[in-house]
Coordinates of C-alpha atoms in Angstrom, one line a residue:
M17 CA -72.4 82.9 18.7
S18 CA -75.0 85.6 19.5
T19 CA -74.8 85.9 23.3
L20 CA -71.6 87.8 24.3
T21 CA -69.2 86.0 26.6
P22 CA -67.9 87.5 29.8
A23 CA -64.6 88.3 28.0
S24 CA -66.3 90.2 25.3
E25 CA -68.5 92.1 27.8
M26 CA -65.2 93.2 29.5
I27 CA -63.8 94.4 26.2
L28 CA -67.0 96.5 25.6
R29 CA -66.2 98.3 28.9
H30 CA -63.2 99.7 27.1
R31 CA -64.8 100.4 23.8
D32 CA -63.8 104.0 23.6
E33 CA -60.1 103.1 23.9
F34 CA -60.5 100.9 20.8
A35 CA -62.5 103.3 18.6
Q36 CA -59.6 104.7 16.6
R37 CA -57.5 101.5 16.4
S38 CA -57.0 99.0 13.6
I39 CA -57.8 95.8 15.5
L40 CA -57.0 92.1 14.8
F41 CA -59.3 89.8 16.7
A42 CA -57.8 86.3 17.2
G43 CA -57.8 83.4 19.6
D44 CA -60.8 81.5 21.0
L45 CA -63.6 83.8 19.7
Q46 CA -67.0 82.4 20.8
D47 CA -69.4 85.3 19.9
N48 CA -70.0 87.8 17.3
L49 CA -68.5 90.8 19.0
P50 CA -66.1 91.5 16.0
A51 CA -69.1 91.8 13.7
Q52 CA -70.5 94.6 15.8
F53 CA -67.4 96.3 17.1
K54 CA -66.8 99.9 16.3
A55 CA -63.1 100.6 15.4
A56 CA -61.1 102.2 12.5
K57 CA -60.5 98.8 11.1
V58 CA -61.6 95.2 12.3
Q59 CA -60.0 92.1 11.1
V60 CA -60.4 88.6 12.4
H61 CA -58.3 85.5 12.3
T62 CA -59.9 82.3 13.6
S63 CA -58.7 78.7 13.6
Q64 CA -62.3 77.4 14.2
Y65 CA -64.4 76.9 11.2
H66 CA -67.7 77.3 12.9
H67 CA -66.6 80.8 14.2
W68 CA -65.7 81.7 10.7
Q69 CA -69.1 80.6 9.5
A70 CA -70.8 82.8 12.0
L71 CA -68.9 85.9 11.1
K72 CA -68.2 85.6 7.3
N73 CA -71.7 87.0 6.2
T74 CA -71.0 90.2 8.1
L75 CA -67.3 90.7 7.8
E76 CA -66.8 89.0 4.4
E77 CA -63.1 89.0 3.5
K78 CA -62.1 90.7 6.8
V79 CA -62.4 87.3 8.6
Q80 CA -59.9 84.6 7.8
F81 CA -60.0 80.9 8.8
G82 CA -56.8 78.8 8.8
L83 CA -54.0 77.4 11.0
L84 CA -51.8 80.5 10.4
A85 CA -52.6 84.1 10.1
S86 CA -51.5 85.8 6.9
R87 CA -49.0 88.7 6.8
N88 CA -51.4 90.6 4.4
M89 CA -54.3 90.5 6.9
I90 CA -52.2 91.8 9.8
A91 CA -50.2 94.4 7.8
E92 CA -52.6 97.2 8.5
C93 CA -53.4 96.3 12.1
N94 CA -51.7 98.0 15.1
T95 CA -53.6 96.3 17.8
L96 CA -54.0 92.7 18.7
L97 CA -57.0 91.6 20.8
Y98 CA -56.5 87.9 21.6
Y99 CA -59.0 85.6 23.4
W100 CA -57.1 83.0 25.4
P101 CA -58.1 79.4 24.7
K102 CA -58.3 76.6 27.3
S103 CA -55.0 75.1 26.0
K104 CA -51.8 76.9 27.1
Q105 CA -49.8 75.2 24.2
E106 CA -52.3 76.3 21.7
A107 CA -52.1 79.9 23.0
E108 CA -48.4 79.9 22.8
F109 CA -48.5 78.5 19.2
Q110 CA -51.0 81.1 18.0
L111 CA -49.4 84.1 19.8
S112 CA -46.0 83.2 18.4
N113 CA -47.5 83.2 14.9
L114 CA -49.3 86.4 15.4
L115 CA -46.4 88.3 17.1
S116 CA -44.1 87.2 14.4
L117 CA -46.2 89.3 11.9
L118 CA -47.2 92.3 14.0
A119 CA -45.0 95.5 13.8
I120 CA -42.9 96.5 16.6
G121 CA -44.8 99.0 18.8
S122 CA -48.1 97.3 18.2
D123 CA -50.5 97.2 21.3
I124 CA -51.3 93.7 22.6
F125 CA -54.4 93.0 24.7
I126 CA -55.0 89.5 26.1
I127 CA -58.3 88.6 27.5
G128 CA -59.4 85.3 29.2
E129 CA -61.2 83.6 32.1
N130 CA -59.0 83.1 35.2
R131 CA -59.6 79.4 35.3
S132 CA -58.2 79.0 31.7
G133 CA -54.7 79.7 33.0
V134 CA -54.6 83.2 31.3
R135 CA -52.4 84.5 34.1
S136 CA -49.5 82.6 32.6
V137 CA -49.4 84.9 29.6
E138 CA -47.4 87.4 31.6
K139 CA -44.5 85.0 31.9
M140 CA -45.0 83.6 28.5
L141 CA -44.6 86.9 26.7
T142 CA -41.9 88.3 28.9
P143 CA -39.2 88.2 26.1
M144 CA -41.4 90.2 23.7
T145 CA -43.3 92.6 26.0
T146 CA -44.1 93.5 29.6
L147 CA -47.8 92.8 30.3
R148 CA -49.8 94.2 33.1
K149 CA -53.4 93.4 34.1
T150 CA -55.6 96.4 33.3
D151 CA -59.0 95.2 34.3
R152 CA -60.7 92.3 36.1
A153 CA -64.4 91.4 36.1
R154 CA -66.7 88.3 36.0
R155 CA -63.7 86.0 36.6
C156 CA -61.9 87.4 33.6
G157 CA -58.5 89.3 33.3
L158 CA -57.5 91.8 30.7
Y159 CA -53.8 92.2 30.0
Y160 CA -52.1 94.9 28.1
G161 CA -48.5 95.4 26.7
R162 CA -46.7 96.8 23.7
L163 CA -44.6 94.6 21.3
D164 CA -41.0 95.4 22.0
R165 CA -39.4 92.6 20.0
Q166 CA -40.6 90.5 17.1
V167 CA -40.9 86.7 17.5
E168 CA -39.1 84.1 15.3
F169 CA -41.8 81.6 14.3
D170 CA -41.4 78.3 12.3
H171 CA -44.6 76.4 12.5
N172 CA -42.8 73.2 11.5
S173 CA -41.0 73.1 14.9
W174 CA -44.4 72.7 16.6
W175 CA -45.2 69.3 15.2
H176 CA -45.3 66.4 17.7
N177 CA -45.3 62.7 16.7
Y178 CA -46.3 59.6 18.6
Q179 CA -46.9 56.0 17.5
V180 CA -49.8 53.5 18.0
G181 CA -48.5 50.2 16.9
D182 CA -47.2 50.7 13.3
T183 CA -49.3 53.9 12.9
I184 CA -47.5 57.3 13.1
I185 CA -49.7 60.0 14.4
K186 CA -48.8 63.8 13.8
T187 CA -50.3 66.4 16.1
L188 CA -50.1 70.2 16.8
P189 CA -50.9 72.3 19.8
G190 CA -54.7 72.5 20.5
V191 CA -55.4 69.1 19.0
F192 CA -57.1 66.6 21.2
S193 CA -54.9 64.0 22.7
R194 CA -51.8 65.7 21.4
D195 CA -49.4 63.6 23.4
G196 CA -50.9 60.0 22.9
L197 CA -53.9 57.9 22.2
D198 CA -56.7 58.8 24.7
A199 CA -58.5 56.1 26.6
G200 CA -61.9 56.9 25.0
S201 CA -60.5 56.5 21.4
Q202 CA -58.7 53.4 22.6
L203 CA -62.0 51.9 23.7
L204 CA -63.8 52.9 20.5
L205 CA -61.0 51.2 18.3
S206 CA -61.3 48.1 20.3
T207 CA -64.8 47.6 18.9
F208 CA -63.9 47.4 15.3
R209 CA -63.1 44.1 13.4
P210 CA -60.6 44.1 10.6
N211 CA -61.4 44.2 6.9
L212 CA -64.4 46.6 7.1
E213 CA -65.6 47.9 3.8
G214 CA -67.8 50.9 2.7
N215 CA -67.8 54.7 3.2
V216 CA -66.7 55.9 6.6
L217 CA -67.0 59.5 8.0
D218 CA -64.9 60.4 11.0
I219 CA -66.4 63.5 12.5
A220 CA -64.1 65.6 14.9
S221 CA -61.2 63.7 13.5
G222 CA -58.5 65.5 15.6
S223 CA -55.1 64.1 14.7
G224 CA -56.7 61.5 12.4
V225 CA -55.8 58.7 14.7
L226 CA -59.1 56.8 14.5
A227 CA -59.2 56.9 10.7
A228 CA -55.5 56.0 10.3
I229 CA -55.7 52.9 12.5
L230 CA -59.0 51.8 10.9
A231 CA -57.4 52.2 7.4
K232 CA -54.4 50.1 8.4
H233 CA -56.7 47.2 9.5
S234 CA -59.4 47.8 6.8
P235 CA -57.7 49.0 3.6
K236 CA -60.8 48.8 1.5
I237 CA -62.8 51.5 3.4
K238 CA -63.2 54.9 1.8
L239 CA -62.5 57.6 4.4
T240 CA -63.7 61.2 4.9
L241 CA -62.4 63.1 7.9
S242 CA -63.8 66.4 9.1
D243 CA -63.2 68.8 12.0
V244 CA -63.9 72.5 12.8
S245 CA -60.3 73.1 14.0
A246 CA -57.7 74.2 11.5
A247 CA -54.9 72.6 13.5
A248 CA -56.8 69.2 13.7
I249 CA -57.4 69.4 9.9
E250 CA -53.7 70.0 9.3
A251 CA -52.8 67.2 11.7
S252 CA -55.3 64.7 10.1
R253 CA -53.8 65.4 6.7
A254 CA -50.3 65.0 7.9
T255 CA -51.1 61.8 9.7
L256 CA -52.6 60.3 6.6
I257 CA -49.7 61.4 4.4
I258 CA -47.0 59.8 6.6
N259 CA -48.9 56.5 6.8
N260 CA -49.6 56.5 3.0
I261 CA -53.4 56.6 3.4
E262 CA -55.7 58.2 0.9
A263 CA -58.7 60.0 2.3
K264 CA -60.7 63.2 2.0
V265 CA -60.1 65.8 4.8
I266 CA -62.5 68.8 5.0
A267 CA -63.3 71.6 7.3
S268 CA -67.0 71.2 8.3
N269 CA -69.2 72.2 11.2
L270 CA -70.5 68.7 11.8
Y271 CA -72.5 68.1 8.6
S272 CA -72.4 71.6 7.2
D273 CA -70.0 70.7 4.3
I274 CA -70.6 67.0 4.2
D275 CA -72.1 65.6 1.0
G276 CA -73.5 62.1 0.3
R277 CA -74.3 59.2 2.7
F278 CA -72.1 56.8 4.6
D279 CA -72.1 53.1 5.8
L280 CA -70.5 54.2 9.1
I281 CA -70.1 57.5 11.0
I282 CA -67.6 57.4 13.9
S283 CA -66.7 60.1 16.4
N284 CA -65.1 60.8 19.8
P285 CA -67.1 64.0 20.1
P286 CA -66.2 66.9 22.3
F287 CA -68.5 67.9 25.1
H288 CA -67.0 71.4 25.7
E289 CA -67.4 74.7 24.0
G290 CA -64.4 76.5 25.3
L291 CA -64.4 75.9 29.0
Q292 CA -68.1 75.3 29.3
T293 CA -69.7 71.8 29.2
S294 CA -72.1 71.5 26.3
L295 CA -74.0 68.6 24.8
H296 CA -75.2 70.7 21.9
T297 CA -72.6 69.5 19.5
T298 CA -73.2 65.9 20.2
E299 CA -76.9 66.3 20.0
R300 CA -76.6 67.8 16.5
L301 CA -74.2 65.0 15.6
I302 CA -76.6 62.3 16.5
H303 CA -79.7 63.9 15.1
G304 CA -78.0 64.8 11.8
A305 CA -76.5 61.4 11.3
K306 CA -79.8 60.0 10.0
A307 CA -79.6 62.3 7.0
H308 CA -76.0 61.1 6.2
L309 CA -76.3 57.3 6.7
N310 CA -77.3 54.7 4.2
I311 CA -80.1 52.4 5.2
G312 CA -78.4 49.9 7.5
G313 CA -75.6 52.4 8.2
K314 CA -74.3 52.8 11.7
L315 CA -73.4 55.7 14.1
R316 CA -70.7 54.6 16.5
I317 CA -69.4 57.1 19.2
V318 CA -67.5 56.9 22.4
A319 CA -68.4 59.1 25.3
N320 CA -68.0 59.6 29.0
A321 CA -70.3 57.2 30.7
F322 CA -72.2 59.9 32.6
L323 CA -73.3 61.8 29.5
P324 CA -77.1 61.3 28.6
Y325 CA -76.5 60.1 25.0
P326 CA -78.6 56.8 25.1
S327 CA -81.8 58.8 25.2
L328 CA -80.7 61.0 22.3
L329 CA -79.9 57.9 20.3
D330 CA -83.1 56.2 21.0
A331 CA -85.0 59.3 20.2
T332 CA -83.3 59.5 16.8
F333 CA -82.9 55.9 15.8
G334 CA -85.4 54.0 17.8
S335 CA -82.8 52.0 19.7
H336 CA -79.1 51.7 20.4
E337 CA -76.6 49.2 21.7
T338 CA -73.7 49.5 24.0
L339 CA -70.6 47.8 22.4
A340 CA -68.0 48.3 25.1
Q341 CA -67.6 50.1 28.4
N342 CA -65.2 50.6 31.2
G343 CA -65.2 52.7 34.4
R344 CA -65.1 56.0 32.4
F345 CA -66.3 55.5 28.9
K346 CA -69.0 53.8 26.8
V347 CA -69.1 53.0 23.1
Y348 CA -72.6 53.4 21.6
Q349 CA -73.9 52.2 18.3
A350 CA -77.2 53.0 16.5
T351 CA -78.4 51.6 13.1
L352 CA -80.5 53.4 10.6
S353 CA -83.1 50.7 9.8
R354 CA -85.3 53.1 7.9
Q355 CA -85.8 56.8 7.2
R356 CA -87.3 58.0 10.5
N357 CA -89.3 61.2 10.5
Q358 CA -87.1 64.3 10.3

């Protein structure tokens, strides 16, 4: 998070305008601009654990991680600087939460890449404010308005349920495959036999769908679910509770907060950071697995068929196998036969 994004570079063009403001940064922060920003007050709310990790040493208690922003954090802020995410539903959810806490008359700045759909914010916030575009550069738009009417917000009304067989899945805006089981996860699940045993780690657990369905067919497994997204963490917990499944759910940037070793690590890993394609997360997932698998333990992932993961698996584990494939996805498995060199 060191290199500034085009959105943050645009904000810096207006640094003088923000110098005397008490600012709340929120949304899809992907760099450390808040840590170096000069203003009367700087607070940050992020729903991404790895963003919180990158900012906490500098901002300490001024940066908050969680699904919902707290009233105490926002109380002294008179300006919202919101980074638009790639999911419109997630933006609507987060902005509804934030605008329900900000005081009437607060200034609102929305910044985002044009291809992310940020233009839709003008219509989205019409009941609360009149937004106008104040700047454009590097395919980004900056919108400004003043909060005229506070928003009623009940986060319980944003939950969505769907069912896979006899398993109920609970999801929130911004969680992967919010509206149903995605084809990649379906292919991955097809490779498991019932009555598995041992310790299983589900990385990038999302709604908890993989872990919940595995637990239904293999009740003896001991599950740990992790994700960087606060919405995913809450969704995973809710999915487990409604299906009466016991498991540990933690916020972790891949293995950053993971202790111990596992017999199986599973994942349908993301290959985007914001709107950008990035293999970095999966590279770290694969390389780090060997430090968290028991001897004989397995890493099993599903990925788009065109992504170059076989070579990464071979470099880390010495070999891999393809368990299933279709026109779009492949399921790969690698086994830790011995402790390879770090």
